[in-house]
Coordinates of C-alpha atoms and ligand atoms in Angstrom, one line a residue:
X1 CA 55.4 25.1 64.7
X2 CA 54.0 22.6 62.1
X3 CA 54.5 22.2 58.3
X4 CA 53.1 20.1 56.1
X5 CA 55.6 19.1 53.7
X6 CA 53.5 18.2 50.0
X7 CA 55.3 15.3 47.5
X8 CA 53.9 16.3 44.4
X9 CA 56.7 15.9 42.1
X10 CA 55.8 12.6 40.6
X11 CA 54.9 12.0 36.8
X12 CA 52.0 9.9 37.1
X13 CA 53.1 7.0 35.0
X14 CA 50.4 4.7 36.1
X15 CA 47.6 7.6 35.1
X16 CA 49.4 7.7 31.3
X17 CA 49.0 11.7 31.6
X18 CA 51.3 14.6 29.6
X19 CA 51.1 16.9 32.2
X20 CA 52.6 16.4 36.4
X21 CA 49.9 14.1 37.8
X22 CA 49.3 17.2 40.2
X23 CA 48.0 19.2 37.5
X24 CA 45.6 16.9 36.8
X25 CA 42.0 18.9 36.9
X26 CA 39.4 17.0 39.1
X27 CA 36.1 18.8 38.7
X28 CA 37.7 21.5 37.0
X29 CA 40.6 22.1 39.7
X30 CA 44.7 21.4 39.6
X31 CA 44.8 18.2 42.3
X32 CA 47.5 20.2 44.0
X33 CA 44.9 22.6 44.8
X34 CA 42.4 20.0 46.3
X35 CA 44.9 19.1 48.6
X36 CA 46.5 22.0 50.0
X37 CA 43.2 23.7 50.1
X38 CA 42.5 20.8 53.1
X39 CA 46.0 22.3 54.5
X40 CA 45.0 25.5 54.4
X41 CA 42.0 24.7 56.3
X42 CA 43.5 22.8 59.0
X43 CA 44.1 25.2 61.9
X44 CA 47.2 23.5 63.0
X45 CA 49.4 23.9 60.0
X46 CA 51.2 27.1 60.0
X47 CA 53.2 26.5 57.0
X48 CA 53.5 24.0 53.5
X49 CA 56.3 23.0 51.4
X50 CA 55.4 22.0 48.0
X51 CA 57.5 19.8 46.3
X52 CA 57.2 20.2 42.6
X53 CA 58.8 18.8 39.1
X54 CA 61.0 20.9 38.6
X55 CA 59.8 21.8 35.0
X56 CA 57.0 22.6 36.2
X57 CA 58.2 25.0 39.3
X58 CA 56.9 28.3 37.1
X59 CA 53.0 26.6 36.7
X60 CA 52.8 25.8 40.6
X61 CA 54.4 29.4 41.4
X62 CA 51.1 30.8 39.4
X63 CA 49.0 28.4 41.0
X64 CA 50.2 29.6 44.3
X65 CA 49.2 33.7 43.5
X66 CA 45.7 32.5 41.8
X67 CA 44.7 30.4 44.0
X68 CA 46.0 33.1 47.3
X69 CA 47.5 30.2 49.3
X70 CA 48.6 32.2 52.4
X71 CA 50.7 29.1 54.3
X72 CA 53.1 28.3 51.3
X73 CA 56.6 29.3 52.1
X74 CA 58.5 27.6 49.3
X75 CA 57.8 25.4 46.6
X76 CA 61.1 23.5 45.8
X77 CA 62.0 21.2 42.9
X78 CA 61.4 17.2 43.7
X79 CA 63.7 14.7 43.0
X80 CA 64.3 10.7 41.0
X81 CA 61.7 9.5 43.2
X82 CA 59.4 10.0 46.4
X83 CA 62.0 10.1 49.0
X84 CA 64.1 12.3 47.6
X85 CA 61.7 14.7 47.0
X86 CA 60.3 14.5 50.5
X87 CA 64.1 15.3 51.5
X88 CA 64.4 17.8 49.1
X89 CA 61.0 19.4 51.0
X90 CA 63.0 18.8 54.8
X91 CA 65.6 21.1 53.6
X92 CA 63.2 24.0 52.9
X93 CA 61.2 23.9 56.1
X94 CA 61.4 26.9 58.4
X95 CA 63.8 26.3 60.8
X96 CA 61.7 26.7 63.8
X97 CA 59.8 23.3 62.8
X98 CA 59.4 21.3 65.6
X99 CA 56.4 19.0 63.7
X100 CA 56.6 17.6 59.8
X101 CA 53.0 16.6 58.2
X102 CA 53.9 14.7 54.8
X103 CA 51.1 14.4 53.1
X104 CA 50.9 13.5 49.2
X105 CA 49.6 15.5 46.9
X106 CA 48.1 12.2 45.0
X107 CA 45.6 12.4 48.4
X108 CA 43.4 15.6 47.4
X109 CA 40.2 14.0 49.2
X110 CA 42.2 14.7 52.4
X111 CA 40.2 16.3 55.0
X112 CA 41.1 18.9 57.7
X113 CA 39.9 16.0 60.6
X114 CA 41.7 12.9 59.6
X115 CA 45.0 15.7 59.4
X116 CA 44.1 17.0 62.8
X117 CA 43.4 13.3 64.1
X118 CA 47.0 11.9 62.8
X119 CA 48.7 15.0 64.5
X120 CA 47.2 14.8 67.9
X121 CA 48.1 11.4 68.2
X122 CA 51.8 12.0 67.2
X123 CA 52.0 14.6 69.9
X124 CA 49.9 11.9 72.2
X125 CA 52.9 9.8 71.9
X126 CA 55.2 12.3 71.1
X127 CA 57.3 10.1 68.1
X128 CA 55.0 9.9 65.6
X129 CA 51.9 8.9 63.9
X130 CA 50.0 7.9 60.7
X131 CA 46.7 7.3 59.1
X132 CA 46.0 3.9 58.0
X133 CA 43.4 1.4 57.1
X134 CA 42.3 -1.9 58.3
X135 CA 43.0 -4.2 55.5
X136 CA 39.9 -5.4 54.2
X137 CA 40.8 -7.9 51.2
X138 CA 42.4 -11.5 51.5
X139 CA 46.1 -10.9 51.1
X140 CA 48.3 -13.7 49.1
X141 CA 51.9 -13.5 48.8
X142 CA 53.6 -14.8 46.1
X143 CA 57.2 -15.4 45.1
X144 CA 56.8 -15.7 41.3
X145 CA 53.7 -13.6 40.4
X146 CA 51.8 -17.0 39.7
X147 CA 51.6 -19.2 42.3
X148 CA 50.3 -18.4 45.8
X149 CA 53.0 -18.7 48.8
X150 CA 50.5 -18.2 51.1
X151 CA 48.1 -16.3 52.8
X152 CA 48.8 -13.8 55.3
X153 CA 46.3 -12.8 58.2
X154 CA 44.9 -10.1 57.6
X155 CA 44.2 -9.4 61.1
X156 CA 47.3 -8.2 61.1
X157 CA 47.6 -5.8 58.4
X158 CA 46.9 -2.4 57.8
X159 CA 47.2 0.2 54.6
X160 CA 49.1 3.2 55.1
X161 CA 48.4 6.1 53.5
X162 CA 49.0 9.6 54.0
X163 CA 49.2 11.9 56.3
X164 CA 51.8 11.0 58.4
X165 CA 53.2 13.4 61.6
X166 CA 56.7 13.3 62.5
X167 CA 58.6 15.1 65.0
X168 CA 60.8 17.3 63.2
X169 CA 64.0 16.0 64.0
X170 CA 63.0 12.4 64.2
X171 CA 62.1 12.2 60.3
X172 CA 65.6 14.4 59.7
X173 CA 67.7 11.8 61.5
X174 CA 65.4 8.7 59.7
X175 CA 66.3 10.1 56.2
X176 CA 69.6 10.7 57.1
X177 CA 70.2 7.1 58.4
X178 CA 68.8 5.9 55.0
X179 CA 70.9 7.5 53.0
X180 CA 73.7 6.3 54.5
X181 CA 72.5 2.9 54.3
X182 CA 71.0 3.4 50.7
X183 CA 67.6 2.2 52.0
X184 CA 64.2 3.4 49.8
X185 CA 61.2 3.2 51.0
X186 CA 57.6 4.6 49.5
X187 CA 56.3 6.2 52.8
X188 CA 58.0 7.8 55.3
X189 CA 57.1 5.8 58.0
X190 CA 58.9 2.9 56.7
X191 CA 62.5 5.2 57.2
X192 CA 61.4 6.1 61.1
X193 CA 60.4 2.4 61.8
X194 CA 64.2 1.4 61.0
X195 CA 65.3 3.7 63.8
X196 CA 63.1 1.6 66.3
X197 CA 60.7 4.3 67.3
X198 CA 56.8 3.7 68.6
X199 CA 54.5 5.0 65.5
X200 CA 50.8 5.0 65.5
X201 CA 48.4 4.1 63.2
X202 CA 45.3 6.3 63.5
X203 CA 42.1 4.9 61.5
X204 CA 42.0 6.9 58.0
X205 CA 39.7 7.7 55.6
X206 CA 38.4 5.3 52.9
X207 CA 37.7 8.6 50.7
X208 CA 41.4 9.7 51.5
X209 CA 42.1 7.5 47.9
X210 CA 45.5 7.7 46.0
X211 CA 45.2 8.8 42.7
X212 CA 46.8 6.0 41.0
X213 CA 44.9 4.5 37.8
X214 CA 42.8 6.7 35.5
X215 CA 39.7 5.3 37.3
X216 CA 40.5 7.0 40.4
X217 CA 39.7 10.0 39.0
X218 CA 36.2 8.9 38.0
X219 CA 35.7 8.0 41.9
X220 CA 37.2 11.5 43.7
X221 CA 35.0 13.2 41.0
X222 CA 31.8 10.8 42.2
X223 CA 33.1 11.4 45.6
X224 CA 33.6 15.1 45.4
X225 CA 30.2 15.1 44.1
X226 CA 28.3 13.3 46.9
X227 CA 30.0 15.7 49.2
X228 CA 32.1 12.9 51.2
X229 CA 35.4 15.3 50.6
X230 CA 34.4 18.5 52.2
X231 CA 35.0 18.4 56.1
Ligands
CTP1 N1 56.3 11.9 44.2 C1 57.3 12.9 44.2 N2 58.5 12.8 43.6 C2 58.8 11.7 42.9 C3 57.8 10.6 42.8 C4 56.6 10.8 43.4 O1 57.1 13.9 44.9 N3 59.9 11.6 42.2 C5 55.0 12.1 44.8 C6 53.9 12.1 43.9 O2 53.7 13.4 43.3 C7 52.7 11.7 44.7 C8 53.3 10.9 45.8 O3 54.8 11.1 45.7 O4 52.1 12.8 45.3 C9 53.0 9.4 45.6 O5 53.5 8.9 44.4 P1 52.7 8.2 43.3 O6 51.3 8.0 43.7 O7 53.5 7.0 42.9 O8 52.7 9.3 42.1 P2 53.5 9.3 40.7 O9 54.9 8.9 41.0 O10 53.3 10.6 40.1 O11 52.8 8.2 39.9 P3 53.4 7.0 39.0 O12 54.2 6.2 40.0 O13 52.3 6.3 38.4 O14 54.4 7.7 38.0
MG2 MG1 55.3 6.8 41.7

């Protein structure tokens, strides 16, 4: 069994908004319901945990009956920051789980094929696996924010993004080990790499964006609208 477990208890500091950042209508629609609308269509997820603010548990809850999600089996309250809530969302899987998708719900633009693709190749190779991009920017270090340290080569890098496919118990272990350790990370990935284990990276989506900055909404709407976001 598979279940996609959904960050989407975040604030959205950077996008200066009142309401959760997952609230946020794009073309008229909650994000959240972008992005687990691509869940729901995804044959091989047979369940989703939502992880929600938790003063906003009662608005997701109605979300969930008007929107008739049928895979949601719990919608739990997030935590301080993204790995906390993602373990918050670990604890409230069905127990039966034997494959975690994380996706976040800042990634509405997700579609069904790029979830698919990351999954296959985390059963491929039986750890885990994540969608990523070739980085296509000139990438400076610096120590002090001013001065360049140097370059890196950016043959070598690549931006994750979400969704990433663990084995159940694998990402369990990886979160435990880092809270042990007090180690925080912003993807999941990060935690499983600590514990030595192979992870792919499977070529995302450049229309899989992270809404970040206010103008990230302008381009999912333009995107949405050109039809990019729909298969
Ligand atoms: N997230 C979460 N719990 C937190 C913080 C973040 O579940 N305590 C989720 C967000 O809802 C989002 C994903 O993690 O789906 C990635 O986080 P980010 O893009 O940073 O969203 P926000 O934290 O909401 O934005 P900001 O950092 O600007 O406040
Ligand atoms: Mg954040």
């Amino acid at each position: 069994m598979t279940t996609s477990v959904v960050p989407a208890a975040g604030k959205g500091t950077r996008l200066g908004s009142q309401i959760p950042k997952a609230l946020i209508p794009i073309l008229g629609k909650p994000m959240i319901s972008w992005t687990i609308a691509a869940l729901e269509q995804t044959p091989i997820v047979d369940a989703i945990v939502i992880v929600a603010p938790s003063e906003a548990l009662d608005d997701f809850e109605k979300l969930r009956i008007g929107e008739g999600w049928r895979k949601v089996v719990a919608i739990v309250a997030g935590g301080l920051d993204r790995q906390q809530s993602v373990w918050n969302g670990l604890q409230a899987m069905p127990e039966r789980t034997e494959w975690v998708i994380v996706h976040d719900a800042a990634r509405p633009l997700v579609k069904p094929s790029l979830i698919f693709a990351v999954w296959e190749a985390a059963q491929e190779i039986g750890t885990a696996a994540i969608a990523a991009l070739p980085c296509t920017d000139t990438v400076k270090r610096t120590l002090d924010g001013v001065l360049i340290a140097e370059t890196l080569d950016r043959e070598q890098l690549w931006l994750a993004q979400t969704p990433q496919v663990f084995a159940a118990e694998l990402l369990r272990e990886a979160h435990e080990q880092a809270l042990k350790d007090g180690c925080t990370a912003t993807d999941d990935a990060m935690l499983v790499e600590r514990m030595g284990v192979p992870i792919r990276l499977v070529p995302g989506d450049p229309t899989n964006i992270k809404i970040t900055h206010p103008t990230d909404l302008l381009l999912a709407e333009a995107i949405l609208k050109h039809g990019f976001g729909t298969h």
